[in-house]
Amino acid sequence: MALLLSLLTALVVFSAGPGGALGCDLPQDHVLLSRENLELLGQMSTISPFFCLKDRKNFRFPRAVVDGSQVQKAQAIAVLHEMLQQVSNLLSTENSSVTWNMTLVDQLRSGLHRQLEDLDICLVEEMGEEGSALAMQRPTLALKRYFQGVRLYLKEKEYSDCAWEVVRVEIRSSFFLTRALQERLRNKDGDMRSP
C-alpha cells in the first residue's frame, strides 16, 4: 500500500526538479504543476488509511526499473512516462469517481497529461536510435504488469472505497522509489548511461 503511494509521490517530485534535469527543456511551470499534482493526491483522501488496513496488499512494485545505477537515461524517461500514463489510465476508469471528488480527479488528470506531454518531448530527444525502443520494452513491460495487478485488485475488491484508498496510498508511496532515478538524471556527470 505504501509502495504505490511512494511511487506516485516520487514521480511527482521527480518532475518537480529543475527544468533541465532530464537533459531536455521542460517548461518552467513543470515544477509548479508537479507540486500541485502531489497536493491533489493528498487532498483526494476521503477515508483514513487506518480504516482500510484489512484491504492492504503488496503490489510488488518492480524496483529494478527505478534503480538509477542500472537504467539508461532514455529508459528512465520511458519508465517515468509509463508510470504517469498508467496512473492517468487508472484515474480515468469510471469507477474512480465513486470515492473521490471528481473536480480533484479532473485537475490531477489534467496535470498528469501536461507532464506526459513534457516527457514525450524528452523521450523523443533521448531515444534517437531505433535500438533504444527495444531497450525500453523490458522496464515498461514490468510497469504494465504492476499496474495490471493494481487493476485486478480493484476489480476483486469491486472498486470499494477502501480499495481505492489503498491504491491512492500505493501510488503516492511508489513515487518515492523514483528518487534515486531522479537524482541520477539530475546529475549530468553521474553514472547514468547514455543510450
mmCIF file of C-alpha atoms in Angstrom:
data_model
loop_
_atom_site.group_PDB
_atom_site.id
_atom_site.type_symbol
_atom_site.label_atom_id
_atom_site.label_comp_id
_atom_site.label_asym_id
_atom_site.label_seq_id
_atom_site.Cartn_x
_atom_site.Cartn_y
_atom_site.Cartn_z
ATOM 1 C CA MET A 1 0.000 0.000 0.000
ATOM 2 C CA ALA A 2 2.707 2.448 0.958
ATOM 3 C CA LEU A 3 4.716 1.450 -2.100
ATOM 4 C CA LEU A 4 2.319 2.844 -4.725
ATOM 5 C CA LEU A 5 1.963 5.998 -2.629
ATOM 6 C CA SER A 6 5.761 6.397 -2.652
ATOM 7 C CA LEU A 7 5.933 5.793 -6.387
ATOM 8 C CA LEU A 8 3.416 8.485 -7.218
ATOM 9 C CA THR A 9 4.949 10.964 -4.790
ATOM 10 C CA ALA A 10 8.463 10.384 -6.099
ATOM 11 C CA LEU A 11 7.279 10.652 -9.686
ATOM 12 C CA VAL A 12 5.700 13.985 -8.927
ATOM 13 C CA VAL A 13 8.824 15.024 -7.018
ATOM 14 C CA PHE A 14 10.990 13.866 -9.939
ATOM 15 C CA SER A 15 9.052 16.074 -12.257
ATOM 16 C CA ALA A 16 9.461 18.922 -9.795
ATOM 17 C CA GLY A 17 13.211 19.051 -10.420
ATOM 18 C CA PRO A 18 14.979 21.776 -12.336
ATOM 19 C CA GLY A 19 13.849 22.344 -15.904
ATOM 20 C CA GLY A 20 16.988 20.867 -17.394
ATOM 21 C CA ALA A 21 17.113 17.805 -15.175
ATOM 22 C CA LEU A 22 16.251 15.401 -17.941
ATOM 23 C CA GLY A 23 18.638 16.800 -20.486
ATOM 24 C CA CYS A 24 15.757 18.350 -22.380
ATOM 25 C CA ASP A 25 13.930 21.616 -21.899
ATOM 26 C CA LEU A 26 10.947 21.230 -19.613
ATOM 27 C CA PRO A 27 8.666 24.249 -19.236
ATOM 28 C CA GLN A 28 9.173 26.377 -16.129
ATOM 29 C CA ASP A 29 5.656 25.612 -14.897
ATOM 30 C CA HIS A 30 6.503 21.887 -14.848
ATOM 31 C CA VAL A 31 7.869 22.260 -11.303
ATOM 32 C CA LEU A 32 4.756 24.043 -10.047
ATOM 33 C CA LEU A 33 2.492 21.549 -11.809
ATOM 34 C CA SER A 34 4.260 18.617 -10.154
ATOM 35 C CA ARG A 35 3.806 20.091 -6.702
ATOM 36 C CA GLU A 36 0.147 20.814 -7.437
ATOM 37 C CA ASN A 37 -0.377 17.216 -8.550
ATOM 38 C CA LEU A 38 1.154 15.910 -5.340
ATOM 39 C CA GLU A 39 -1.080 18.180 -3.278
ATOM 40 C CA LEU A 40 -4.133 17.000 -5.215
ATOM 41 C CA LEU A 41 -3.263 13.385 -4.447
ATOM 42 C CA GLY A 42 -3.125 14.224 -0.763
ATOM 43 C CA GLN A 43 -6.447 16.072 -0.902
ATOM 44 C CA MET A 44 -8.165 13.147 -2.615
ATOM 45 C CA SER A 45 -8.162 11.030 0.537
ATOM 46 C CA THR A 46 -11.721 10.529 1.747
ATOM 47 C CA ILE A 47 -11.085 7.661 4.161
ATOM 48 C CA SER A 48 -8.460 7.187 6.815
ATOM 49 C CA PRO A 49 -5.927 4.625 5.567
ATOM 50 C CA PHE A 50 -6.142 3.033 9.036
ATOM 51 C CA PHE A 51 -9.781 2.180 8.349
ATOM 52 C CA CYS A 52 -8.636 0.131 5.332
ATOM 53 C CA LEU A 53 -5.788 -1.856 6.903
ATOM 54 C CA LYS A 54 -7.602 -5.149 6.234
ATOM 55 C CA ASP A 55 -7.528 -4.343 2.498
ATOM 56 C CA ARG A 56 -3.774 -3.723 2.274
ATOM 57 C CA LYS A 57 -1.878 -5.533 -0.451
ATOM 58 C CA ASN A 58 1.727 -5.778 -1.552
ATOM 59 C CA PHE A 59 1.544 -4.942 -5.249
ATOM 60 C CA ARG A 60 5.253 -5.747 -5.649
ATOM 61 C CA PHE A 61 6.460 -2.673 -7.425
ATOM 62 C CA PRO A 62 9.293 -3.609 -9.830
ATOM 63 C CA ARG A 63 12.059 -1.714 -8.033
ATOM 64 C CA ALA A 64 14.669 -2.589 -10.642
ATOM 65 C CA VAL A 65 13.007 -0.252 -13.143
ATOM 66 C CA VAL A 66 13.809 2.750 -10.958
ATOM 67 C CA ASP A 67 17.337 1.735 -9.942
ATOM 68 C CA GLY A 68 19.170 4.728 -11.362
ATOM 69 C CA SER A 69 22.528 2.966 -11.404
ATOM 70 C CA GLN A 70 21.237 0.284 -13.777
ATOM 71 C CA VAL A 71 18.949 2.289 -16.059
ATOM 72 C CA GLN A 72 19.925 4.248 -19.142
ATOM 73 C CA LYS A 73 18.675 7.816 -19.450
ATOM 74 C CA ALA A 74 16.164 7.023 -22.204
ATOM 75 C CA GLN A 75 14.900 4.076 -20.148
ATOM 76 C CA ALA A 76 14.485 6.285 -17.096
ATOM 77 C CA ILE A 77 12.409 8.783 -19.032
ATOM 78 C CA ALA A 78 10.358 5.945 -20.549
ATOM 79 C CA VAL A 79 9.731 4.484 -17.077
ATOM 80 C CA LEU A 80 8.585 7.827 -15.702
ATOM 81 C CA HIS A 81 6.376 8.366 -18.740
ATOM 82 C CA GLU A 82 4.848 4.900 -18.395
ATOM 83 C CA MET A 83 4.174 5.448 -14.696
ATOM 84 C CA LEU A 84 2.379 8.725 -15.343
ATOM 85 C CA GLN A 85 0.416 7.158 -18.197
ATOM 86 C CA GLN A 86 -0.675 4.191 -16.103
ATOM 87 C CA VAL A 87 -1.743 6.420 -13.198
ATOM 88 C CA SER A 88 -3.683 8.596 -15.616
ATOM 89 C CA ASN A 89 -5.380 5.498 -17.033
ATOM 90 C CA LEU A 90 -6.333 4.322 -13.538
ATOM 91 C CA LEU A 91 -7.866 7.686 -12.748
ATOM 92 C CA SER A 92 -9.830 7.572 -15.993
ATOM 93 C CA THR A 93 -11.803 4.466 -15.063
ATOM 94 C CA GLU A 94 -15.444 5.230 -14.428
ATOM 95 C CA ASN A 95 -15.248 3.536 -11.032
ATOM 96 C CA SER A 96 -12.649 6.011 -9.763
ATOM 97 C CA SER A 97 -15.391 8.609 -9.398
ATOM 98 C CA VAL A 98 -17.111 6.576 -6.681
ATOM 99 C CA THR A 99 -14.639 7.531 -3.974
ATOM 100 C CA TRP A 100 -13.070 10.853 -4.844
ATOM 101 C CA ASN A 101 -14.108 14.408 -5.556
ATOM 102 C CA MET A 102 -14.246 14.488 -9.362
ATOM 103 C CA THR A 103 -13.012 18.078 -9.507
ATOM 104 C CA LEU A 104 -9.774 16.985 -7.819
ATOM 105 C CA VAL A 105 -9.516 13.906 -10.058
ATOM 106 C CA ASP A 106 -10.022 16.023 -13.182
ATOM 107 C CA GLN A 107 -7.387 18.525 -12.034
ATOM 108 C CA LEU A 108 -4.935 15.706 -11.340
ATOM 109 C CA ARG A 109 -5.583 14.038 -14.703
ATOM 110 C CA SER A 110 -5.053 17.371 -16.433
ATOM 111 C CA GLY A 111 -1.755 17.875 -14.586
ATOM 112 C CA LEU A 112 -0.609 14.350 -15.407
ATOM 113 C CA HIS A 113 -1.488 14.916 -19.065
ATOM 114 C CA ARG A 114 0.626 18.079 -19.170
ATOM 115 C CA GLN A 115 3.543 16.239 -17.534
ATOM 116 C CA LEU A 116 3.174 13.425 -20.065
ATOM 117 C CA GLU A 117 3.395 15.930 -22.891
ATOM 118 C CA ASP A 118 6.623 17.319 -21.393
ATOM 119 C CA LEU A 119 8.098 13.828 -21.051
ATOM 120 C CA ASP A 120 7.040 12.945 -24.617
ATOM 121 C CA ILE A 121 9.410 15.633 -25.861
ATOM 122 C CA CYS A 122 12.226 14.345 -23.640
ATOM 123 C CA LEU A 123 11.624 10.774 -24.736
ATOM 124 C CA VAL A 124 11.892 11.668 -28.418
ATOM 125 C CA GLU A 125 15.109 13.622 -27.765
ATOM 126 C CA GLU A 126 16.694 10.804 -25.758
ATOM 127 C CA MET A 127 15.659 7.855 -27.921
ATOM 128 C CA GLY A 128 17.449 8.964 -31.043
ATOM 129 C CA GLU A 129 18.011 5.457 -32.368
ATOM 130 C CA GLU A 130 15.526 2.677 -33.032
ATOM 131 C CA GLY A 131 17.550 0.384 -30.771
ATOM 132 C CA SER A 132 16.589 2.495 -27.782
ATOM 133 C CA ALA A 133 12.944 1.494 -28.172
ATOM 134 C CA LEU A 134 13.861 -2.161 -27.685
ATOM 135 C CA ALA A 135 15.927 -1.363 -24.604
ATOM 136 C CA MET A 136 12.918 0.366 -23.047
ATOM 137 C CA GLN A 137 10.477 -2.516 -23.539
ATOM 138 C CA ARG A 138 11.534 -4.568 -20.515
ATOM 139 C CA PRO A 139 11.185 -1.839 -17.838
ATOM 140 C CA THR A 140 7.917 -0.515 -19.236
ATOM 141 C CA LEU A 141 6.548 -4.056 -19.538
ATOM 142 C CA ALA A 142 7.307 -4.612 -15.849
ATOM 143 C CA LEU A 143 5.389 -1.442 -15.006
ATOM 144 C CA LYS A 144 2.454 -2.507 -17.172
ATOM 145 C CA ARG A 145 2.301 -5.825 -15.303
ATOM 146 C CA TYR A 146 2.470 -3.989 -11.985
ATOM 147 C CA PHE A 147 -0.415 -1.702 -12.892
ATOM 148 C CA GLN A 148 -2.377 -4.660 -14.263
ATOM 149 C CA GLY A 149 -2.081 -6.150 -10.779
ATOM 150 C CA VAL A 150 -3.426 -2.907 -9.313
ATOM 151 C CA ARG A 151 -6.380 -3.024 -11.731
ATOM 152 C CA LEU A 152 -7.103 -6.666 -10.871
ATOM 153 C CA TYR A 153 -7.013 -5.803 -7.162
ATOM 154 C CA LEU A 154 -9.576 -3.033 -7.683
ATOM 155 C CA LYS A 155 -11.808 -5.402 -9.641
ATOM 156 C CA GLU A 156 -11.512 -8.152 -6.998
ATOM 157 C CA LYS A 157 -12.446 -5.634 -4.302
ATOM 158 C CA GLU A 158 -15.317 -4.435 -6.510
ATOM 159 C CA TYR A 159 -13.867 -0.925 -6.643
ATOM 160 C CA SER A 160 -14.699 -0.333 -2.981
ATOM 161 C CA ASP A 161 -13.813 2.923 -1.268
ATOM 162 C CA CYS A 162 -11.123 1.133 0.753
ATOM 163 C CA ALA A 163 -9.652 -0.456 -2.385
ATOM 164 C CA TRP A 164 -9.333 2.971 -3.995
ATOM 165 C CA GLU A 165 -7.765 4.368 -0.822
ATOM 166 C CA VAL A 166 -5.228 1.517 -0.789
ATOM 167 C CA VAL A 167 -4.419 2.286 -4.437
ATOM 168 C CA ARG A 168 -4.130 6.040 -3.784
ATOM 169 C CA VAL A 169 -1.695 5.377 -0.928
ATOM 170 C CA GLU A 170 0.208 2.844 -3.065
ATOM 171 C CA ILE A 171 0.555 5.334 -5.912
ATOM 172 C CA ARG A 172 1.967 8.030 -3.635
ATOM 173 C CA SER A 173 4.325 5.564 -1.953
ATOM 174 C CA SER A 174 5.717 4.162 -5.148
ATOM 175 C CA PHE A 175 6.692 7.619 -6.390
ATOM 176 C CA PHE A 176 9.264 7.820 -3.599
ATOM 177 C CA LEU A 177 11.088 4.906 -5.209
ATOM 178 C CA THR A 178 11.918 7.038 -8.221
ATOM 179 C CA ARG A 179 14.005 9.437 -6.143
ATOM 180 C CA ALA A 180 17.299 7.662 -6.878
ATOM 181 C CA LEU A 181 16.417 7.677 -10.544
ATOM 182 C CA GLN A 182 15.618 11.361 -10.329
ATOM 183 C CA GLU A 183 18.971 12.130 -8.734
ATOM 184 C CA ARG A 184 20.823 10.229 -11.458
ATOM 185 C CA LEU A 185 19.002 12.166 -14.155
ATOM 186 C CA ARG A 186 19.723 15.495 -12.462
ATOM 187 C CA ASN A 187 23.427 14.765 -12.192
ATOM 188 C CA LYS A 188 24.759 15.094 -15.726
ATOM 189 C CA ASP A 189 28.146 13.748 -14.645
ATOM 190 C CA GLY A 190 26.636 10.851 -12.661
ATOM 191 C CA ASP A 191 26.583 7.179 -13.525
ATOM 192 C CA MET A 192 23.540 7.439 -15.811
ATOM 193 C CA ARG A 193 24.498 5.789 -19.056
ATOM 194 C CA SER A 194 23.532 7.316 -22.380
ATOM 195 C CA PRO A 195 21.656 5.087 -24.824
#
